[in-house]
Amino acid sequence: RQFTWVSAGLSSPEASFTLARSTAARDWEAEYARIEMTNASQVDIQTGNPKWDLAFALGQKTALNLIHGPTEFLPHPSWVQTRLPDQGFSLRSDGSEYGHLWDGQTPLDTWHLCGLLLPAYPNIAQDLIRNFLSTQNNEGHVDWKPGLNGRRTGILATPILSTLAWKIYQANEDLPFLDEVFPALLKFYNHWFDPRYDGDGDGVPEWSHPVQTGFEDNPLFAYWQPWSQGADISLFESPSLIAMLLRDGQSLLKMSRVLERLGAVHDLNQRIEKLTIALSRTWNEKSGSYRYLDRETHASTDGNTIGRRTGPGMVQLSQTQFDDPVRLLVRVYPTGEGARDVQVHISGKNGDGNQETEMFTPENFRWSLGIGTGISKNVFTVLDDIRVENISPDDKVVIHSVDFGFHDQTLLTPLWVGTPTPEQAEKIIKKHIMRPNRYWRGYGIPACLNPESRAAETVEIFQTVWTPWNALIGEGLVQFEYHDLAAELVSRLMDAIGSNLQETGSFRKHFNSVTGKGIGEKNALSGLPPLHLFLNILGVNLHSPWKVGLKGKNPFPWPVKIRFRGLVIDRDLEVTLVTFPDGQTVKVNNPTPCIVTGRP
């Protein structure tokens, strides 16, 4: 016997009963048909590993479940980071009390989500771009995290939106969409070069806040974490920002040519040329990697502890002269609760060799979790003395020189853009990515390298895998023709994702790069499998049921079958068979990039 039951919870029993009754009376055959049509739009993948197949299928389903809205505050559907049974209800009815998992869409996670939505749901991906642009003001500022609840951060969005818009266009070739968003994207891109984001005025912007990078818990900048160095990211020239601006500029150039809007080409070329030079300046031949630079000196020095003191008074300095100018970081560890009205007086010589005196006032310190962090506005080649005032006798003060040599996953971004020379790319890959004592771990690339001096409690953050960043780095490996290495990276990621899915029945926001154990929220967007990277490595670019791009060979150890709205692709190790919805077949055995089309 079959029966129907419905649970509804509205503001009153009467309204709930009415909704439940009308829902039970719906034509369920039609509902089933609609669900089947929705599922048919997804990309069905069969590999030689059933765990992968399940993860890719559930990953696409979960991605759709995360779509929410629109609301009065955002004109188009957006997404939430997780969507669990105990989430979503708003006591205030407007979502104003939502936490960080529900209070807005961020650029890098949107980029990762669209890798699961495309090519099946390009309209949703387009609407996510429109949401960002709906926050644009007259100057071109686009908010980093516009929320369904009306939340706005006031922080400038990560410059990856033009790259994403171009990615969407490549999937569906919707020229009117490109024509619609191009002017706003160009205005947003140009706004990044406003003097307020360029502290030294050299034409190369700096990040304003760590969250813009998509790696907010970076131990170099996350001043709200006790294990972080707590440096001010706006005082750094970051290879990741320069690389993303380069990639976005290149995407805008492609748009302008497709749209035949050539008026922007000259200025874009000039910016791209300047950014290319700036990125090359961050390359360090000795380390074989890109490094952070000081905003003022454009030097990249390693950090050291140069003085400690308990209580007020003069700090005993272990080093007073420096070959390269250093920027000073002051951390205050109070014995009791509450911030201190601490003052620090620094006397020495600046980068030009002139006498310099700087005073840290209480306003110069940022306090989080009981720790105060201040960073000098000036750089010093000689330190005469450092004096600390207005702290308790048991409060501890530590003086560091800022560490620009710290290595994290964002420094691999230039690979994704394709800007390193082949020799530089080889050094990055062989000296850093492929070494087990660096980034090459059993379950993916960790967020950053763990210096031996770090305390044991910091190990987790250094071993954590951020899937969107791994996907971005993997695309960089493909750009430089390291297909087998990229395939191995995906295999390690999918092994962890598949194991967590099997053991807990859910995706996890992060996982440990050594053990594969899940970390963080369940079924979080950031932890969904990198479908787009897998297809990219496989050499398959789905445009429609009647058009598919193929390149290279299948680098995985087994054949892969892909179904998409009646299109079937059998990708063997050497030969690919494409079967169109009407039964037409095309066999491809040449690795040269090609477009295969049917006759709709």
Coordinates of C-alpha atoms in Angstrom, one line a residue:
R1 CA 0.0 0.0 0.0
Q2 CA 1.3 3.5 -0.8
F3 CA 0.5 6.6 1.2
T4 CA 1.6 10.3 1.2
W5 CA 2.8 12.3 4.2
V6 CA 3.9 15.9 4.3
S7 CA 5.6 18.0 7.1
A8 CA 5.1 21.8 6.9
G9 CA 6.1 24.4 9.4
L10 CA 4.8 27.9 8.9
S11 CA 3.9 30.7 11.3
S12 CA 0.6 29.2 12.3
P13 CA -1.0 25.7 12.4
E14 CA -3.7 26.7 9.9
A15 CA -1.2 27.9 7.3
S16 CA 0.9 24.8 7.9
F17 CA -2.1 22.5 7.4
T18 CA -3.1 24.3 4.2
L19 CA 0.4 24.1 2.7
A20 CA 0.7 20.4 3.7
R21 CA -2.7 19.5 2.1
S22 CA -1.9 21.3 -1.1
T23 CA 1.5 19.7 -1.3
A24 CA 0.0 16.2 -0.8
A25 CA -2.5 16.8 -3.6
R26 CA 0.2 17.7 -6.2
D27 CA 0.8 15.5 -9.2
W28 CA 3.7 13.4 -8.1
E29 CA 4.2 11.7 -11.4
A30 CA 5.0 15.2 -12.8
E31 CA 7.3 15.9 -9.9
Y32 CA 9.2 12.7 -10.5
A33 CA 9.5 13.5 -14.2
R34 CA 10.9 17.0 -13.3
I35 CA 13.4 15.5 -10.9
E36 CA 14.5 13.0 -13.6
M37 CA 14.9 15.8 -16.1
T38 CA 17.0 17.8 -13.6
N39 CA 19.2 14.8 -13.0
A40 CA 19.6 14.2 -16.7
S41 CA 21.1 17.6 -17.0
Q42 CA 24.0 16.6 -14.7
V43 CA 27.2 15.1 -16.0
D44 CA 27.2 11.4 -15.4
I45 CA 30.7 10.0 -15.0
Q46 CA 31.8 6.4 -14.9
T47 CA 35.5 5.8 -14.0
G48 CA 37.3 2.7 -12.8
N49 CA 36.7 3.8 -9.2
P50 CA 33.1 3.6 -7.9
K51 CA 33.9 5.9 -5.0
W52 CA 34.8 8.6 -7.5
D53 CA 31.6 8.1 -9.5
L54 CA 29.5 8.5 -6.4
A55 CA 31.4 11.5 -5.3
F56 CA 31.0 13.3 -8.6
A57 CA 27.3 12.5 -8.7
L58 CA 26.6 13.6 -5.1
G59 CA 28.9 16.6 -5.5
Q60 CA 26.7 17.9 -8.3
K61 CA 23.6 17.2 -6.4
T62 CA 25.0 18.9 -3.3
A63 CA 26.0 21.9 -5.3
L64 CA 22.4 22.4 -6.5
N65 CA 21.1 22.0 -3.0
L66 CA 23.3 24.9 -1.9
I67 CA 21.6 27.3 -4.3
H68 CA 19.2 29.6 -2.4
G69 CA 17.1 32.7 -3.1
P70 CA 16.8 35.3 -4.6
T71 CA 15.8 37.7 -1.8
E72 CA 15.0 41.4 -1.6
F73 CA 18.7 42.0 -1.0
L74 CA 20.1 40.0 -3.9
P75 CA 18.3 40.0 -7.3
H76 CA 19.4 36.5 -8.3
P77 CA 19.8 33.0 -6.7
S78 CA 23.0 32.8 -4.5
W79 CA 24.5 30.0 -2.5
V80 CA 25.2 29.1 1.1
Q81 CA 28.3 27.2 2.3
T82 CA 26.3 24.4 3.9
R83 CA 22.6 23.4 3.9
L84 CA 21.8 21.2 6.8
P85 CA 18.5 20.5 8.6
D86 CA 19.2 22.8 11.5
Q87 CA 20.1 25.7 9.3
G88 CA 18.1 28.3 7.4
F89 CA 15.3 29.3 9.9
S90 CA 15.5 33.0 10.9
L91 CA 14.0 34.1 14.1
R92 CA 14.1 37.7 12.8
S93 CA 12.6 36.6 9.5
D94 CA 15.3 38.4 7.5
G95 CA 18.4 36.3 8.0
S96 CA 20.2 39.1 9.7
E97 CA 21.5 36.7 12.4
Y98 CA 23.0 34.2 10.0
G99 CA 26.6 33.2 10.6
H100 CA 29.5 33.0 8.2
L101 CA 28.2 29.9 6.4
W102 CA 25.0 31.7 5.3
D103 CA 25.9 35.3 5.0
G104 CA 27.2 35.7 1.5
Q105 CA 28.9 34.4 -1.7
T106 CA 32.6 34.8 -2.0
P107 CA 34.5 34.9 -5.4
L108 CA 36.9 31.9 -5.0
D109 CA 34.2 29.6 -3.7
T110 CA 31.9 30.8 -6.5
W111 CA 34.6 29.9 -9.0
H112 CA 34.8 26.4 -7.4
L113 CA 31.0 26.0 -7.3
C114 CA 30.7 26.9 -11.0
G115 CA 33.1 24.1 -11.8
L116 CA 30.3 21.7 -10.7
L117 CA 27.4 23.7 -12.2
L118 CA 28.9 24.0 -15.7
P119 CA 28.0 23.0 -18.3
A120 CA 24.7 21.8 -17.0
Y121 CA 23.4 25.0 -15.3
P122 CA 25.0 28.1 -17.0
N123 CA 22.1 30.3 -16.1
I124 CA 22.8 29.8 -12.3
A125 CA 26.4 30.5 -12.9
Q126 CA 25.6 33.7 -14.8
D127 CA 23.3 34.8 -12.0
L128 CA 26.1 34.5 -9.5
I129 CA 28.1 36.9 -11.5
R130 CA 25.1 39.3 -11.7
N131 CA 24.8 39.2 -7.9
F132 CA 28.3 40.4 -7.5
L133 CA 27.8 43.2 -10.0
S134 CA 24.6 44.2 -8.4
T135 CA 26.7 45.6 -5.5
Q136 CA 28.9 47.7 -7.7
N137 CA 29.0 51.4 -6.9
N138 CA 29.7 54.3 -9.2
E139 CA 33.5 54.0 -8.6
G140 CA 33.5 50.3 -9.7
H141 CA 33.7 48.8 -6.2
V142 CA 32.2 45.3 -6.0
D143 CA 31.6 43.7 -2.6
W144 CA 33.6 40.7 -1.7
K145 CA 30.8 38.8 0.0
P146 CA 27.2 40.0 -0.9
G147 CA 24.7 38.1 1.2
L148 CA 21.1 37.1 0.8
N149 CA 20.4 38.8 4.1
G150 CA 21.7 42.1 2.9
R151 CA 25.1 41.8 4.4
R152 CA 27.9 43.7 2.7
T153 CA 31.5 43.7 3.9
G154 CA 32.9 46.8 2.2
I155 CA 35.9 44.8 1.1
L156 CA 36.8 44.7 -2.6
A157 CA 36.0 41.4 -4.3
T158 CA 38.8 39.1 -5.4
P159 CA 39.7 39.8 -9.1
I160 CA 38.6 36.5 -10.4
L161 CA 35.1 37.5 -11.7
S162 CA 36.2 38.2 -15.3
T163 CA 38.0 34.9 -15.5
L164 CA 34.8 33.2 -14.2
A165 CA 32.6 35.1 -16.7
W166 CA 34.8 34.0 -19.5
K167 CA 34.7 30.4 -18.2
I168 CA 30.9 30.6 -18.3
Y169 CA 30.9 32.0 -21.8
Q170 CA 33.2 29.1 -23.0
A171 CA 30.6 26.6 -21.7
N172 CA 27.5 28.1 -23.4
E173 CA 28.8 30.7 -25.8
D174 CA 26.1 33.1 -24.6
L175 CA 27.3 36.3 -26.3
P176 CA 24.5 38.5 -24.9
F177 CA 25.5 37.6 -21.4
L178 CA 29.1 38.6 -22.1
D179 CA 27.9 41.8 -23.7
E180 CA 25.8 42.5 -20.6
V181 CA 28.5 42.0 -17.9
F182 CA 31.6 43.3 -19.8
P183 CA 31.3 47.0 -18.9
A184 CA 30.8 46.4 -15.2
L185 CA 33.6 43.8 -15.1
L186 CA 35.9 46.2 -16.8
K187 CA 35.0 49.0 -14.4
F188 CA 35.6 46.6 -11.5
Y189 CA 39.0 45.6 -12.9
N190 CA 40.1 49.2 -13.3
H191 CA 38.9 50.0 -9.8
W192 CA 41.5 47.6 -8.4
F193 CA 44.2 50.1 -9.6
D194 CA 42.7 52.9 -7.6
P195 CA 45.5 54.6 -5.4
R196 CA 43.7 53.5 -2.2
Y197 CA 44.7 49.9 -3.0
D198 CA 48.3 50.8 -4.0
G199 CA 50.1 52.0 -0.9
D200 CA 53.5 52.8 -2.6
G201 CA 52.0 54.2 -5.8
D202 CA 53.9 51.9 -8.1
G203 CA 50.8 50.8 -10.1
V204 CA 50.7 47.4 -8.4
P205 CA 47.9 46.9 -5.9
E206 CA 48.0 45.1 -2.6
W207 CA 45.4 43.1 -0.8
S208 CA 43.4 44.9 1.9
H209 CA 42.4 41.9 3.9
P210 CA 43.4 38.2 4.1
V211 CA 39.8 37.1 3.3
Q212 CA 40.2 38.4 -0.2
T213 CA 42.8 35.8 -1.0
G214 CA 40.4 32.9 -0.5
F215 CA 42.8 31.6 2.2
E216 CA 41.8 33.6 5.2
D217 CA 43.6 31.5 7.8
N218 CA 47.0 32.2 6.3
P219 CA 49.5 32.0 9.2
L220 CA 51.3 35.0 7.8
F221 CA 48.3 37.4 8.1
A222 CA 45.5 35.9 10.2
Y223 CA 46.0 38.2 13.2
W224 CA 42.9 36.7 14.9
Q225 CA 44.8 33.4 15.3
P226 CA 47.3 33.0 18.2
W227 CA 49.6 30.9 16.0
S228 CA 49.8 33.5 13.2
Q229 CA 52.5 36.0 12.5
G230 CA 49.7 38.6 12.3
A231 CA 51.3 40.8 9.6
D232 CA 49.4 43.4 7.8
I233 CA 48.7 42.1 4.3
S234 CA 48.4 45.6 2.8
L235 CA 52.1 46.0 3.4
F236 CA 52.9 43.1 1.1
E237 CA 53.0 42.8 -2.6
S238 CA 51.5 39.4 -3.2
P239 CA 52.2 37.2 -6.2
S240 CA 48.6 35.8 -5.9
L241 CA 47.0 39.2 -6.4
I242 CA 49.3 40.2 -9.3
A243 CA 48.6 36.8 -10.9
M244 CA 44.8 37.0 -10.5
L245 CA 44.8 40.6 -11.9
L246 CA 46.9 39.3 -14.9
R247 CA 44.4 36.4 -15.5
D248 CA 41.4 38.7 -15.2
G249 CA 43.0 41.2 -17.5
Q250 CA 43.7 38.5 -20.1
S251 CA 40.0 37.4 -19.8
L252 CA 38.8 40.9 -20.4
L253 CA 41.0 41.1 -23.5
K254 CA 39.4 38.0 -24.9
M255 CA 35.9 39.4 -24.1
S256 CA 36.7 42.7 -25.8
R257 CA 37.8 41.0 -29.0
V258 CA 34.9 38.6 -29.1
L259 CA 32.5 41.5 -28.5
E260 CA 34.5 43.8 -30.9
R261 CA 34.8 46.4 -28.1
L262 CA 38.4 47.3 -28.9
G263 CA 38.5 50.6 -27.0
A264 CA 39.7 48.9 -23.9
V265 CA 42.4 46.8 -25.5
H266 CA 45.2 49.4 -25.3
D267 CA 44.8 50.1 -21.6
L268 CA 44.4 46.4 -20.8
N269 CA 47.6 45.6 -22.6
Q270 CA 49.4 48.3 -20.7
R271 CA 48.2 47.0 -17.4
I272 CA 49.0 43.4 -18.3
E273 CA 52.5 44.4 -19.3
K274 CA 53.1 46.2 -16.0
L275 CA 51.7 43.3 -14.0
T276 CA 53.9 40.8 -15.9
I277 CA 57.0 42.8 -15.0
A278 CA 55.8 43.1 -11.3
L279 CA 55.2 39.4 -11.1
S280 CA 58.6 38.6 -12.5
R281 CA 60.0 40.8 -9.7
T282 CA 58.6 38.5 -7.1
W283 CA 60.4 35.5 -8.6
N284 CA 63.3 34.3 -6.4
E285 CA 65.8 32.2 -8.4
K286 CA 67.6 30.8 -5.3
S287 CA 64.4 29.4 -3.7
G288 CA 62.9 28.5 -7.1
S289 CA 59.6 30.1 -6.2
Y290 CA 57.6 33.3 -6.1
R291 CA 57.9 35.2 -2.8
Y292 CA 56.1 38.0 -1.0
L293 CA 57.8 41.5 -1.3
D294 CA 57.7 44.4 1.1
R295 CA 55.5 47.1 -0.4
E296 CA 58.0 49.8 0.1
T297 CA 61.4 48.2 -0.4
H298 CA 60.4 45.4 -2.8
A299 CA 62.7 43.2 -0.8
S300 CA 61.9 39.7 0.5
T301 CA 63.6 39.1 3.8
D302 CA 63.3 36.2 6.1
G303 CA 61.9 36.9 9.5
N304 CA 63.6 36.5 12.9
T305 CA 62.9 37.2 16.5
I306 CA 65.1 40.2 17.5
G307 CA 64.0 40.9 21.0
R308 CA 61.8 39.9 24.0
R309 CA 60.8 41.6 27.2
T310 CA 58.5 41.0 30.2
G311 CA 57.0 44.2 31.5
P312 CA 57.7 47.8 30.5
G313 CA 61.2 49.1 29.7
M314 CA 63.9 48.7 27.1
V315 CA 64.0 45.6 24.9
Q316 CA 67.2 43.7 24.8
L317 CA 67.9 43.3 21.1
S318 CA 69.7 40.2 19.6
Q319 CA 70.3 42.0 16.3
T320 CA 70.7 45.7 15.6
Q321 CA 71.9 45.9 12.0
F322 CA 70.4 44.4 8.9
D323 CA 71.7 43.9 5.3
D324 CA 68.3 44.7 3.9
P325 CA 65.7 47.0 5.5
V326 CA 63.3 45.1 7.8
R327 CA 59.8 45.9 8.9
L328 CA 59.1 45.2 12.6
L329 CA 56.3 43.3 14.1
V330 CA 55.4 43.7 17.7
R331 CA 53.2 41.2 19.6
V332 CA 51.9 41.7 23.1
Y333 CA 50.8 38.8 25.2
P334 CA 49.1 40.1 28.4
T335 CA 48.8 37.9 31.5
G336 CA 45.2 39.0 32.1
E337 CA 42.2 39.7 30.0
G338 CA 41.6 42.8 28.0
A339 CA 43.6 45.0 25.6
R340 CA 46.5 47.2 26.9
D341 CA 47.1 50.9 26.1
V342 CA 50.6 49.8 25.0
Q343 CA 53.1 52.2 23.5
V344 CA 56.3 51.2 21.7
H345 CA 59.0 53.6 20.8
I346 CA 61.5 52.6 18.1
S347 CA 64.6 54.5 17.2
G348 CA 67.0 53.6 14.4
K349 CA 67.9 54.3 10.8
N350 CA 65.5 53.8 7.9
G351 CA 66.1 52.3 4.4
D352 CA 67.8 55.5 3.2
G353 CA 70.2 55.5 6.1
N354 CA 68.5 58.5 7.8
Q355 CA 67.6 58.6 11.5
E356 CA 64.0 57.4 12.1
T357 CA 61.8 57.4 15.2
E358 CA 58.5 55.6 15.2
M359 CA 55.9 55.3 18.0
F360 CA 53.2 52.6 18.2
T361 CA 50.2 54.1 19.9
P362 CA 47.3 51.9 21.3
E363 CA 45.4 52.6 18.0
N364 CA 48.2 50.9 16.0
F365 CA 47.5 47.5 17.7
R366 CA 44.9 45.0 16.6
W367 CA 43.6 42.8 19.4
S368 CA 42.3 39.3 18.9
L369 CA 42.0 36.4 21.3
G370 CA 43.9 38.4 23.9
I371 CA 46.9 39.1 21.7
G372 CA 47.9 42.5 20.4
T373 CA 49.7 42.9 17.1
G374 CA 51.3 46.0 15.7
I375 CA 53.5 46.5 12.6
S376 CA 55.8 49.3 11.8
K377 CA 55.0 51.8 9.1
N378 CA 58.7 52.3 8.4
V379 CA 61.5 49.9 7.6
F380 CA 64.9 49.9 9.4
T381 CA 68.5 49.0 8.6
V382 CA 69.7 49.9 12.1
L383 CA 68.0 49.7 15.5
D384 CA 69.3 51.9 18.3
D385 CA 66.7 51.0 20.9
I386 CA 63.1 49.8 21.4
R387 CA 61.1 50.9 24.6
V388 CA 57.8 49.5 25.7
E389 CA 55.4 51.4 28.0
N390 CA 51.9 51.0 29.5
I391 CA 51.9 47.2 30.0
S392 CA 51.7 45.2 33.2
P393 CA 54.9 43.8 34.9
D394 CA 54.0 40.2 33.8
D395 CA 52.9 41.1 30.2
K396 CA 55.3 39.7 27.5
V397 CA 56.4 41.5 24.4
V398 CA 58.1 39.9 21.4
I399 CA 59.7 41.9 18.5
H400 CA 60.1 40.2 15.1
S401 CA 61.3 41.2 11.7
V402 CA 58.5 40.4 9.3
D403 CA 58.9 37.1 7.5
F404 CA 58.5 37.5 3.7
G405 CA 59.9 34.1 3.1
F406 CA 56.9 32.1 4.4
H407 CA 55.6 29.8 1.7
D408 CA 51.9 29.0 1.3
Q409 CA 49.6 27.7 -1.5
T410 CA 48.8 31.2 -2.9
L411 CA 52.4 31.5 -4.1
L412 CA 51.6 28.8 -6.6
T413 CA 48.9 31.0 -8.3
P414 CA 51.2 32.1 -11.2
L415 CA 51.2 28.5 -12.5
W416 CA 47.4 28.9 -13.0
V417 CA 47.9 32.0 -15.0
G418 CA 50.7 30.5 -17.1
T419 CA 53.2 33.3 -16.5
P420 CA 56.3 31.5 -15.4
T421 CA 58.8 30.5 -18.0
P422 CA 59.0 26.7 -18.7
E423 CA 62.2 26.7 -16.6
Q424 CA 60.6 28.5 -13.7
A425 CA 57.6 26.3 -13.8
E426 CA 59.8 23.2 -13.8
K427 CA 61.6 24.5 -10.7
I428 CA 58.3 25.3 -8.9
I429 CA 56.9 21.9 -9.7
K430 CA 60.0 19.7 -9.1
K431 CA 61.4 21.7 -6.1
H432 CA 58.2 22.4 -4.3
I433 CA 55.1 20.6 -5.5
M434 CA 56.6 17.1 -6.2
R435 CA 58.6 16.9 -3.0
P436 CA 56.9 15.0 -0.1
N437 CA 58.7 17.2 2.4
R438 CA 57.2 20.2 0.7
Y439 CA 53.7 20.0 -0.8
W440 CA 53.4 16.5 -2.2
R441 CA 51.3 14.8 0.5
G442 CA 49.3 11.6 0.4
Y443 CA 45.9 13.4 0.1
G444 CA 46.6 16.6 -1.7
I445 CA 48.6 19.9 -1.5
P446 CA 48.5 21.4 2.1
A447 CA 47.7 25.0 2.6
C448 CA 51.3 25.9 3.5
L449 CA 54.6 24.6 4.6
N450 CA 55.2 24.0 8.3
P451 CA 58.4 25.6 9.6
E452 CA 60.1 23.4 12.2
S453 CA 59.9 26.2 14.7
R454 CA 56.1 26.2 14.7
A455 CA 54.4 24.8 17.8
A456 CA 52.6 21.4 17.6
E457 CA 49.1 23.0 17.9
T458 CA 49.6 24.7 14.5
V459 CA 50.2 21.4 12.7
E460 CA 46.5 21.1 11.5
I461 CA 46.4 24.3 9.6
F462 CA 49.7 23.6 7.9
Q463 CA 48.4 20.1 6.8
T464 CA 44.9 21.2 5.8
V465 CA 43.8 20.7 2.2
W466 CA 41.7 23.5 0.6
T467 CA 40.1 21.9 -2.4
P468 CA 39.4 25.1 -4.4
W469 CA 43.1 26.0 -4.2
N470 CA 44.2 22.5 -5.1
A471 CA 41.9 22.7 -8.2
L472 CA 43.4 26.0 -9.2
I473 CA 46.9 24.7 -8.8
G474 CA 45.9 21.5 -10.7
E475 CA 44.8 23.7 -13.6
G476 CA 48.2 25.3 -13.5
L477 CA 49.8 21.9 -13.9
V478 CA 47.7 21.2 -16.9
Q479 CA 48.7 24.5 -18.5
F480 CA 52.3 23.4 -18.3
E481 CA 51.6 20.0 -19.7
Y482 CA 52.1 18.1 -16.5
H483 CA 49.0 16.0 -17.1
D484 CA 50.2 12.9 -15.3
L485 CA 51.1 14.9 -12.2
A486 CA 47.7 16.7 -12.3
A487 CA 46.0 13.3 -12.6
E488 CA 47.9 12.1 -9.6
L489 CA 46.9 15.2 -7.6
V490 CA 43.2 14.6 -8.5
S491 CA 43.6 10.9 -7.5
R492 CA 44.9 11.9 -4.1
L493 CA 42.1 14.5 -3.6
M494 CA 39.4 12.0 -4.7
D495 CA 40.8 9.3 -2.4
A496 CA 40.3 11.5 0.6
I497 CA 36.9 12.8 -0.6
G498 CA 35.7 9.3 -1.4
S499 CA 36.8 7.9 1.9
N500 CA 35.2 10.6 3.9
L501 CA 32.0 10.2 1.9
Q502 CA 32.0 6.4 2.6
E503 CA 32.8 6.8 6.3
T504 CA 30.6 9.7 7.2
G505 CA 28.1 10.0 4.4
S506 CA 29.2 13.6 3.7
F507 CA 31.7 15.8 2.1
R508 CA 33.9 17.8 4.5
K509 CA 35.0 21.4 4.1
H510 CA 38.7 20.4 4.4
F511 CA 40.7 17.3 5.1
N512 CA 44.2 16.4 6.4
S513 CA 46.8 16.1 3.7
V514 CA 48.6 13.3 5.6
T515 CA 45.8 11.2 7.0
G516 CA 42.9 12.2 4.7
K517 CA 40.7 12.7 7.8
G518 CA 37.8 15.2 7.3
I519 CA 38.0 18.6 9.0
G520 CA 35.3 21.2 9.3
E521 CA 31.6 21.4 8.3
K522 CA 29.8 18.6 6.6
N523 CA 28.7 19.0 3.0
A524 CA 30.4 22.4 2.7
L525 CA 30.8 23.9 -0.7
S526 CA 34.6 24.2 -0.3
G527 CA 34.9 20.5 0.1
L528 CA 33.0 19.4 -3.0
P529 CA 35.0 17.3 -5.6
P530 CA 36.8 19.3 -8.3
L531 CA 34.7 18.1 -11.3
H532 CA 36.0 20.8 -13.6
L533 CA 39.6 19.9 -12.9
F534 CA 38.9 16.2 -13.6
L535 CA 37.4 17.0 -17.0
N536 CA 40.2 19.4 -17.8
I537 CA 42.8 16.8 -17.0
L538 CA 40.8 14.2 -19.0
G539 CA 40.9 16.6 -22.0
V540 CA 37.1 16.9 -22.3
N541 CA 35.3 20.2 -22.6
L542 CA 31.5 19.9 -22.7
H543 CA 29.7 22.7 -24.6
S544 CA 26.4 21.1 -25.4
P545 CA 24.9 17.7 -26.2
W546 CA 26.0 18.4 -29.8
K547 CA 29.5 19.9 -29.3
V548 CA 32.5 18.7 -27.3
G549 CA 36.1 19.8 -27.2
L550 CA 38.8 17.1 -26.9
K551 CA 42.6 17.4 -26.4
G552 CA 45.4 15.1 -25.4
K553 CA 45.0 11.6 -24.0
N554 CA 43.3 10.1 -21.0
P555 CA 46.0 10.1 -18.3
F556 CA 44.0 8.0 -15.9
P557 CA 44.6 4.2 -15.5
W558 CA 41.1 3.2 -16.8
P559 CA 38.6 4.2 -19.5
V560 CA 36.1 7.0 -18.6
K561 CA 32.5 7.2 -19.8
I562 CA 30.7 10.5 -19.7
R563 CA 27.0 11.1 -20.3
F564 CA 25.5 14.5 -20.7
R565 CA 21.9 15.1 -22.0
G566 CA 22.1 12.2 -24.5
L567 CA 25.7 12.8 -25.4
V568 CA 28.0 9.8 -24.6
I569 CA 31.8 10.1 -24.6
D570 CA 33.9 6.9 -24.2
R571 CA 37.4 8.1 -23.4
D572 CA 39.8 5.2 -23.7
L573 CA 43.5 5.5 -23.0
E574 CA 44.2 6.1 -26.7
V575 CA 40.9 6.4 -28.6
T576 CA 37.8 8.4 -27.8
L577 CA 34.3 7.6 -29.2
V578 CA 31.7 10.3 -29.2
T579 CA 28.1 9.3 -29.6
F580 CA 25.6 12.1 -30.1
P581 CA 21.9 12.0 -29.0
D582 CA 20.7 10.9 -32.4
G583 CA 23.1 8.0 -32.6
Q584 CA 25.8 9.7 -34.7
T585 CA 29.3 8.5 -33.8
V586 CA 32.7 10.0 -34.2
K587 CA 36.0 8.3 -33.4
V588 CA 39.0 10.4 -32.4
N589 CA 42.5 8.9 -32.0
N590 CA 44.6 12.1 -32.4
P591 CA 45.6 14.0 -29.3
T592 CA 45.6 17.3 -31.1
P593 CA 43.0 19.7 -29.7
C594 CA 39.8 19.5 -31.7
I595 CA 36.0 20.4 -31.6
V596 CA 33.6 17.5 -32.4
T597 CA 30.1 18.6 -33.4
G598 CA 27.0 16.7 -34.3
R599 CA 23.9 17.7 -36.3
P600 CA 21.1 18.7 -33.9

